[in-house]
Tab-separated table of C-alpha atoms and ligand atoms in Angstrom:
chain	number	residue	atom	x	y	z
W	33	MET	CA	0.000	0.000	0.000
W	34	LYS	CA	1.043	3.583	-0.571
W	35	ILE	CA	0.049	6.074	2.105
W	36	GLY	CA	0.244	9.856	2.147
W	37	ILE	CA	0.672	11.844	5.344
W	38	LEU	CA	0.159	15.534	5.986
W	39	SER	CA	-0.040	17.945	8.924
W	40	SER	CA	-2.592	20.738	8.803
W	41	GLY	CA	-3.644	23.691	11.003
W	42	GLY	CA	-1.507	25.175	13.787
W	43	ASP	CA	1.609	23.197	14.643
W	44	CYS	CA	2.179	21.569	18.009
W	45	PRO	CA	4.858	19.540	19.766
W	46	GLY	CA	4.630	15.850	18.823
W	47	ILE	CA	3.698	16.074	15.127
W	48	ASN	CA	7.099	14.764	14.068
W	49	ALA	CA	6.882	11.929	16.591
W	50	THR	CA	3.535	11.029	14.991
W	51	ILE	CA	4.913	11.185	11.435
W	52	ARG	CA	7.751	8.941	12.592
W	53	GLY	CA	5.311	6.582	14.380
W	54	VAL	CA	3.194	6.231	11.244
W	55	GLY	CA	6.095	6.140	8.794
W	56	LYS	CA	8.469	3.753	10.519
W	57	THR	CA	5.711	1.268	11.407
W	58	ALA	CA	4.246	1.448	7.895
W	59	ILE	CA	7.630	0.798	6.279
W	60	THR	CA	9.209	-1.625	8.744
W	61	HIS	CA	6.223	-3.633	9.948
W	62	TYR	CA	3.819	-3.492	7.018
W	63	GLY	CA	6.112	-2.919	4.016
W	64	MET	CA	4.088	0.106	2.892
W	65	GLU	CA	5.338	3.072	0.881
W	66	VAL	CA	5.060	6.442	2.635
W	67	VAL	CA	4.753	9.840	0.988
W	68	GLY	CA	5.045	13.058	2.990
W	69	ILE	CA	2.870	15.932	1.760
W	70	HIS	CA	4.256	19.434	2.323
W	71	GLY	CA	2.280	22.331	3.802
W	72	GLY	CA	-0.973	20.552	4.645
W	73	PHE	CA	-3.818	20.391	2.126
W	74	SER	CA	-2.180	23.016	-0.101
W	75	GLY	CA	0.670	20.535	-0.634
W	76	LEU	CA	-1.862	17.940	-1.697
W	77	LEU	CA	-3.466	20.444	-4.095
W	78	ASN	CA	-0.064	21.147	-5.646
W	79	LYS	CA	1.190	17.575	-5.317
W	80	ASP	CA	4.159	18.914	-3.371
W	81	THR	CA	5.470	15.702	-1.838
W	82	GLU	CA	8.558	13.762	-0.790
W	83	VAL	CA	9.141	10.074	-0.284
W	84	LEU	CA	9.612	9.323	3.406
W	85	ASP	CA	12.049	6.530	4.159
W	86	GLU	CA	13.775	5.293	7.277
W	87	HIS	CA	16.539	7.821	6.729
W	88	SER	CA	14.248	10.871	6.483
W	89	LEU	CA	12.240	9.631	9.474
W	90	SER	CA	15.338	9.448	11.687
W	91	GLY	CA	16.256	12.064	14.278
W	92	ILE	CA	12.831	13.731	14.385
W	93	LEU	CA	11.275	12.157	17.501
W	94	ASN	CA	12.159	15.055	19.759
W	95	LEU	CA	11.814	17.840	17.201
W	96	GLY	CA	9.115	20.488	17.657
W	97	GLY	CA	7.027	21.762	14.738
W	98	THR	CA	6.545	19.554	11.695
W	99	ILE	CA	9.122	18.457	9.113
W	100	LEU	CA	6.352	18.490	6.514
W	101	GLY	CA	5.242	22.059	7.194
W	102	THR	CA	1.633	23.004	7.752
W	103	SER	CA	-0.986	25.509	6.608
W	104	ARG	CA	-4.502	26.572	7.453
W	105	GLU	CA	-5.608	25.745	3.875
W	106	LYS	CA	-8.767	23.664	4.154
W	107	GLY	CA	-8.542	22.376	0.615
W	108	PHE	CA	-11.841	20.668	0.782
W	109	ARG	CA	-15.052	22.375	1.834
W	110	GLU	CA	-18.705	21.733	1.510
W	111	MET	CA	-19.295	22.857	-2.071
W	112	LEU	CA	-19.987	26.551	-1.550
W	113	THR	CA	-18.426	28.511	-4.381
W	114	SER	CA	-17.034	27.490	-7.748
W	115	VAL	CA	-13.498	28.093	-6.386
W	116	ASP	CA	-14.203	25.700	-3.502
W	117	GLN	CA	-15.647	23.166	-5.907
W	118	GLU	CA	-12.602	23.401	-8.119
W	119	LYS	CA	-10.200	23.024	-5.177
W	120	SER	CA	-12.129	20.071	-3.829
W	121	GLN	CA	-12.037	18.409	-7.230
W	122	CYS	CA	-8.258	19.007	-7.405
W	123	ILE	CA	-7.767	17.335	-4.013
W	124	LEU	CA	-9.640	14.222	-5.117
W	125	GLN	CA	-7.661	14.215	-8.370
W	126	ALA	CA	-4.296	14.707	-6.629
W	127	TYR	CA	-5.027	11.765	-4.338
W	128	GLN	CA	-5.643	9.580	-7.424
W	129	GLU	CA	-2.650	10.906	-9.354
W	130	LEU	CA	-0.314	10.301	-6.427
W	131	GLY	CA	-1.575	6.720	-6.399
W	132	LEU	CA	-2.465	6.831	-2.703
W	133	ASP	CA	-4.296	4.003	-0.974
W	134	CYS	CA	-4.847	6.127	2.119
W	135	LEU	CA	-4.322	9.696	3.331
W	136	VAL	CA	-3.355	10.256	6.975
W	137	CYS	CA	-4.288	13.755	8.190
W	138	ILE	CA	-2.706	15.072	11.385
W	139	GLY	CA	-4.630	18.074	12.650
W	140	GLY	CA	-7.048	19.775	14.974
W	141	ASN	CA	-10.803	20.213	14.825
W	142	GLY	CA	-10.861	21.885	11.398
W	143	THR	CA	-8.654	19.173	9.926
W	144	GLN	CA	-10.826	16.371	11.318
W	145	LYS	CA	-13.830	18.054	9.696
W	146	THR	CA	-12.055	18.287	6.335
W	147	THR	CA	-10.831	14.692	6.642
W	148	ASN	CA	-14.390	13.556	7.243
W	149	LEU	CA	-15.552	15.415	4.111
W	150	LEU	CA	-12.837	13.637	2.117
W	151	SER	CA	-14.050	10.348	3.534
W	152	GLU	CA	-17.630	11.189	2.526
W	153	HIS	CA	-16.333	11.782	-1.001
W	154	GLY	CA	-14.855	8.325	-1.171
W	155	LEU	CA	-11.220	8.786	-0.140
W	156	ASN	CA	-9.578	6.356	2.254
W	157	VAL	CA	-8.553	8.548	5.161
W	158	ILE	CA	-7.404	8.345	8.771
W	159	GLY	CA	-7.461	11.327	11.140
W	160	LEU	CA	-4.830	11.844	13.832
W	161	PRO	CA	-5.787	14.391	16.515
W	162	LYS	CA	-3.253	17.065	17.419
W	163	THR	CA	-3.563	20.291	19.345
W	164	ILE	CA	-2.132	21.876	22.446
W	165	ASP	CA	-5.710	22.970	23.232
W	166	ASN	CA	-6.875	19.379	23.955
W	167	ASP	CA	-10.324	20.273	22.617
W	168	ILE	CA	-10.889	17.534	20.023
W	169	TRP	CA	-14.078	15.677	20.676
W	170	GLY	CA	-13.835	11.878	20.817
W	171	THR	CA	-10.383	11.607	22.393
W	172	GLU	CA	-9.505	11.913	26.058
W	173	ILE	CA	-6.243	13.664	25.260
W	174	THR	CA	-4.345	15.105	22.296
W	175	PHE	CA	-0.573	15.141	21.989
W	176	GLY	CA	0.882	18.627	22.451
W	177	PHE	CA	-1.327	19.309	25.447
W	178	ASP	CA	1.046	17.823	28.023
W	179	THR	CA	3.975	19.818	26.611
W	180	ALA	CA	1.972	23.050	26.615
W	181	VAL	CA	0.805	22.448	30.192
W	182	ASN	CA	4.429	21.832	31.250
W	183	ILE	CA	5.559	25.086	29.646
W	184	ALA	CA	2.691	27.111	31.104
W	185	THR	CA	3.160	25.552	34.556
W	186	GLU	CA	6.847	26.403	34.567
W	187	ALA	CA	5.990	29.978	33.622
W	188	ILE	CA	3.448	30.219	36.467
W	189	ASP	CA	5.990	28.740	38.899
W	190	ARG	CA	8.432	31.460	37.900
W	191	LEU	CA	5.844	34.216	38.208
W	192	HIS	CA	5.106	33.260	41.846
W	193	SER	CA	8.445	34.516	43.140
W	194	THR	CA	8.371	37.843	41.354
W	195	ALA	CA	4.691	38.350	42.272
W	196	SER	CA	5.498	37.647	45.903
W	197	SER	CA	8.610	39.892	45.990
W	198	HIS	CA	6.686	42.859	44.570
W	199	ARG	CA	3.351	42.046	46.231
W	200	ARG	CA	1.649	42.138	42.875
W	201	VAL	CA	-1.160	40.421	41.090
W	202	MET	CA	0.181	38.532	38.073
W	203	LEU	CA	-2.220	37.831	35.246
W	204	VAL	CA	-1.039	34.996	33.020
W	205	GLU	CA	-2.746	34.537	29.671
W	206	VAL	CA	-2.517	31.055	28.205
W	207	MET	CA	-3.797	29.655	24.912
W	208	GLY	CA	-7.277	28.264	24.422
W	209	HIS	CA	-9.846	30.175	22.380
W	210	LYS	CA	-12.927	28.114	23.083
W	211	ALA	CA	-11.604	25.547	25.570
W	212	GLY	CA	-9.877	26.277	28.856
W	213	TRP	CA	-7.968	22.994	29.245
W	214	ILE	CA	-4.503	24.589	29.384
W	215	ALA	CA	-5.691	27.257	31.844
W	216	LEU	CA	-7.305	24.622	34.072
W	217	TYR	CA	-4.424	22.120	34.077
W	218	ALA	CA	-1.542	24.621	34.212
W	219	GLY	CA	-3.432	26.851	36.629
W	220	MET	CA	-4.040	24.002	39.051
W	221	ALA	CA	-0.528	22.556	38.638
W	222	GLY	CA	1.003	26.019	39.086
W	223	GLY	CA	-0.986	26.826	42.227
W	224	ALA	CA	-2.930	29.725	40.706
W	225	ASP	CA	-5.352	31.593	42.961
W	226	VAL	CA	-7.862	32.448	40.234
W	227	ILE	CA	-8.418	30.406	37.063
W	228	LEU	CA	-10.670	31.682	34.285
W	229	VAL	CA	-11.820	29.477	31.405
W	230	PRO	CA	-14.052	30.446	28.450
W	231	GLU	CA	-16.600	27.746	29.252
W	232	LEU	CA	-17.524	29.243	32.638
W	233	GLY	CA	-17.264	32.962	31.866
W	234	PHE	CA	-16.495	35.258	34.810
W	235	ASN	CA	-17.799	37.972	37.072
W	236	PRO	CA	-15.121	40.683	37.673
W	237	GLU	CA	-16.404	41.309	41.199
W	238	VAL	CA	-15.890	37.622	42.101
W	239	VAL	CA	-12.282	37.859	40.861
W	240	ASN	CA	-11.655	41.099	42.759
W	241	GLU	CA	-13.152	39.694	45.948
W	242	ALA	CA	-10.976	36.554	45.718
W	243	ILE	CA	-7.895	38.791	45.568
W	244	ARG	CA	-9.107	41.080	48.387
W	245	GLU	CA	-9.848	38.024	50.537
W	246	ARG	CA	-6.277	36.799	50.037
W	247	ALA	CA	-4.969	40.246	50.977
W	248	ARG	CA	-7.107	40.206	54.158
W	249	LYS	CA	-5.437	36.909	55.042
W	250	GLY	CA	-2.035	38.555	54.596
W	251	LYS	CA	-1.317	37.262	51.100
W	252	GLN	CA	-0.495	40.377	49.156
W	253	HIS	CA	0.255	38.635	45.877
W	254	SER	CA	-1.988	36.553	43.656
W	255	ILE	CA	-1.695	34.579	40.434
W	256	VAL	CA	-4.603	34.797	37.999
W	257	VAL	CA	-4.514	32.403	35.020
W	258	VAL	CA	-6.759	33.404	32.126
W	259	ALA	CA	-7.435	31.478	28.916
W	260	GLU	CA	-7.117	33.752	25.881
W	261	GLY	CA	-10.716	32.993	24.909
W	262	VAL	CA	-12.249	34.446	28.086
W	263	LYS	CA	-14.229	37.466	26.944
W	264	LEU	CA	-16.408	40.240	28.316
W	265	PRO	CA	-20.050	40.388	27.191
W	266	ASP	CA	-19.005	42.965	24.555
W	267	LYS	CA	-16.391	40.464	23.225
W	268	ARG	CA	-13.370	42.373	24.536
W	269	LYS	CA	-10.558	40.199	25.824
W	270	ALA	CA	-10.782	39.612	29.581
W	271	THR	CA	-7.006	39.816	30.131
W	272	ASP	CA	-6.741	43.422	28.907
W	273	PHE	CA	-9.775	44.501	30.902
W	274	LEU	CA	-8.774	42.691	34.113
W	275	MET	CA	-5.341	44.352	34.355
W	276	LYS	CA	-6.916	47.755	35.038
W	277	GLU	CA	-9.996	46.428	36.796
W	278	ILE	CA	-8.097	44.402	39.432
W	279	GLU	CA	-5.621	47.186	40.138
W	280	GLU	CA	-8.409	49.742	40.584
W	281	ALA	CA	-10.703	47.497	42.616
W	282	THR	CA	-8.084	45.999	44.928
W	283	GLY	CA	-5.394	48.684	45.043
W	284	ILE	CA	-2.769	46.007	44.310
W	285	GLU	CA	-0.350	46.599	41.460
W	286	THR	CA	-1.188	44.253	38.587
W	287	ARG	CA	0.960	42.996	35.679
W	288	LYS	CA	0.250	40.649	32.820
W	289	THR	CA	2.257	38.022	30.969
W	290	VAL	CA	1.029	36.570	27.677
W	291	LEU	CA	2.665	33.199	27.005
W	292	GLY	CA	1.527	32.965	23.378
W	293	TYR	CA	3.348	30.767	20.885
W	294	ILE	CA	6.001	29.704	23.403
W	295	GLN	CA	3.383	27.138	24.480
W	296	ARG	CA	3.367	25.639	21.000
W	297	GLY	CA	7.049	25.660	20.098
W	298	GLY	CA	9.963	23.406	20.920
W	299	ASN	CA	10.439	19.798	21.937
W	300	PRO	CA	7.528	17.573	22.939
W	301	SER	CA	7.486	16.152	26.469
W	302	PRO	CA	8.288	12.430	26.891
W	303	PHE	CA	4.561	11.821	27.519
W	304	ASP	CA	3.627	13.483	24.215
W	305	ARG	CA	6.368	11.622	22.320
W	306	ASN	CA	5.046	8.276	23.536
W	307	LEU	CA	1.409	9.235	22.957
W	308	ALA	CA	2.196	10.445	19.423
W	309	THR	CA	4.217	7.298	18.676
W	310	GLN	CA	1.375	5.041	19.787
W	311	LEU	CA	-1.315	7.021	17.937
W	312	GLY	CA	0.827	6.912	14.789
W	313	GLY	CA	1.408	3.180	15.112
W	314	TYR	CA	-2.293	2.520	15.601
W	315	ALA	CA	-3.097	4.502	12.436
W	316	THR	CA	-1.050	2.020	10.388
W	317	GLU	CA	-2.931	-0.887	11.984
W	318	LEU	CA	-6.220	0.669	10.878
W	319	ILE	CA	-4.841	1.171	7.368
W	320	ALA	CA	-3.560	-2.402	7.120
W	321	ASN	CA	-7.022	-3.609	8.180
W	322	ARG	CA	-8.662	-1.184	5.717
W	323	GLN	CA	-10.626	0.460	8.546
W	324	PHE	CA	-10.817	3.896	6.947
W	325	GLY	CA	-12.872	6.973	7.880
W	326	GLN	CA	-11.658	6.765	11.486
W	327	MET	CA	-9.857	9.115	13.848
W	328	VAL	CA	-7.332	7.500	16.166
W	329	CYS	CA	-8.165	8.421	19.762
W	330	VAL	CA	-7.583	7.664	23.429
W	331	LYS	CA	-10.574	6.046	25.078
W	332	ASP	CA	-10.604	4.794	28.673
W	333	GLY	CA	-6.854	5.322	28.703
W	334	ALA	CA	-6.215	3.009	25.729
W	335	ILE	CA	-5.452	3.755	22.078
W	336	SER	CA	-8.563	3.205	19.996
W	337	SER	CA	-10.469	4.802	17.117
W	338	ILE	CA	-13.752	6.568	16.481
W	339	PRO	CA	-15.602	7.280	13.204
W	340	LEU	CA	-14.653	10.730	11.859
W	341	ALA	CA	-18.349	11.384	11.238
W	342	GLU	CA	-18.896	11.323	15.019
W	343	VAL	CA	-16.065	13.778	15.671
W	344	ALA	CA	-16.584	16.342	12.881
W	345	GLY	CA	-17.891	19.720	13.976
W	346	LYS	CA	-17.807	19.036	17.733
W	347	LEU	CA	-15.615	20.423	20.509
W	348	LYS	CA	-14.514	18.884	23.792
W	349	LEU	CA	-14.989	21.539	26.454
W	350	VAL	CA	-14.264	21.904	30.166
W	351	THR	CA	-17.371	21.302	32.285
W	352	PRO	CA	-18.079	22.677	35.781
W	353	GLU	CA	-18.172	19.062	37.010
W	354	HIS	CA	-14.528	18.445	36.092
W	355	ASN	CA	-12.755	17.018	39.105
W	356	LEU	CA	-9.996	19.640	39.018
W	357	ILE	CA	-12.629	22.380	39.266
W	358	ILE	CA	-14.479	20.669	42.102
W	359	GLN	CA	-11.234	20.003	43.959
W	360	GLY	CA	-9.947	23.521	43.238
W	361	LYS	CA	-13.107	25.100	44.659
W	362	ARG	CA	-12.812	22.997	47.804
W	363	MET	CA	-9.340	24.451	48.300
W	364	GLY	CA	-10.500	28.035	47.893
W	365	ILE	CA	-9.351	28.580	44.312
W	366	SER	CA	-11.663	30.984	42.490
W	367	PHE	CA	-13.004	30.143	39.025
W	368	GLY	CA	-14.446	33.626	38.694
W	369	VAL	CA	-18.101	32.715	38.972
P	545	F6P	O1	-2.951	25.492	18.381
P	545	F6P	C1	-4.145	26.044	18.882
P	545	F6P	C2	-3.957	27.486	19.029
P	545	F6P	O2	-2.756	27.546	19.700
P	545	F6P	C3	-4.954	28.354	19.771
P	545	F6P	O3	-5.024	28.213	21.147
P	545	F6P	C4	-4.479	29.700	19.326
P	545	F6P	O4	-5.271	30.756	19.636
P	545	F6P	C5	-4.341	29.444	17.878
P	545	F6P	O5	-3.868	28.121	17.783
P	545	F6P	C6	-3.523	30.446	17.151
P	545	F6P	O6	-2.869	29.896	16.075
P	545	F6P	P1	-2.504	30.676	14.735
P	545	F6P	O7	-2.104	32.055	15.104
P	545	F6P	O8	-1.404	29.852	14.163
P	545	F6P	O9	-3.735	30.664	13.892
């Protein structure tokens, strides 16, 4: 069999470990041919590819980013305009012309949706979930998340000492537009005093009171972790608003740190390397068994798969019943509501 592999959407630590997991298993165990497609779906459109062999798959396990490159090009949409129709047709054609028996798509929510559309149009596809945001429905965890949480936690750890020395409130903005998984996990692991996630929203007075209450107990510094997707009712970003609001309401000097792309760059953690390797290996098993139209996932702690049709268009969000939230509340951590 000849399989194509591409990475699409924002990059994240562990993509190369996945490419290696798919590629090496496909070549060594199953005797398949592996073609790497450059720059996501735009590479497929332009048939911009390279043969991946054991040599090109060596030395990439611990590398951040993706050796194949990535793009936000969707390539295949529901047939909306004539341009979309043309592009979609080109994708189907490129798949045939490259002589692929299966296309493996590594990506986030958007990519899983596109991969499902390709499946509906008759291509043999497998989806591999990747994102630091951990918000892909149908899998308990995505690779990249653990690395991002490690980076954010280390940053919060470091902010504690400077916050305490200066008796300041430190606002830390972490990634997560719709889902607050990084804020929740890094906030709890970093001992934050207030954690705000988009799913729960927030009341500024509750945040201010949590900080005042700490001050009354003699704790003049506080750490507030905010997911970038937390917004005010008028859609303004909460982080920008809270800087001024907290300082004015509590009288405590307030500073902010935006972690940004640092959370997405660099080497994957050992956990993410092993997760990515196993997900990649499982993808080849599905291909060998001709079980297409599936996304590889983690279910009940084991590597498994789920039909792409079940995943497409959904998001996995933090719920108020999450154990870290319940436990956090019991310890006096404020979630802003
Ligand atoms: O990888 C997910 C994510 O990091 C989001 O949390 C973030 O807001 C977004 O990607 C930004 O990515 P880009 O600027 O590459 O579109």
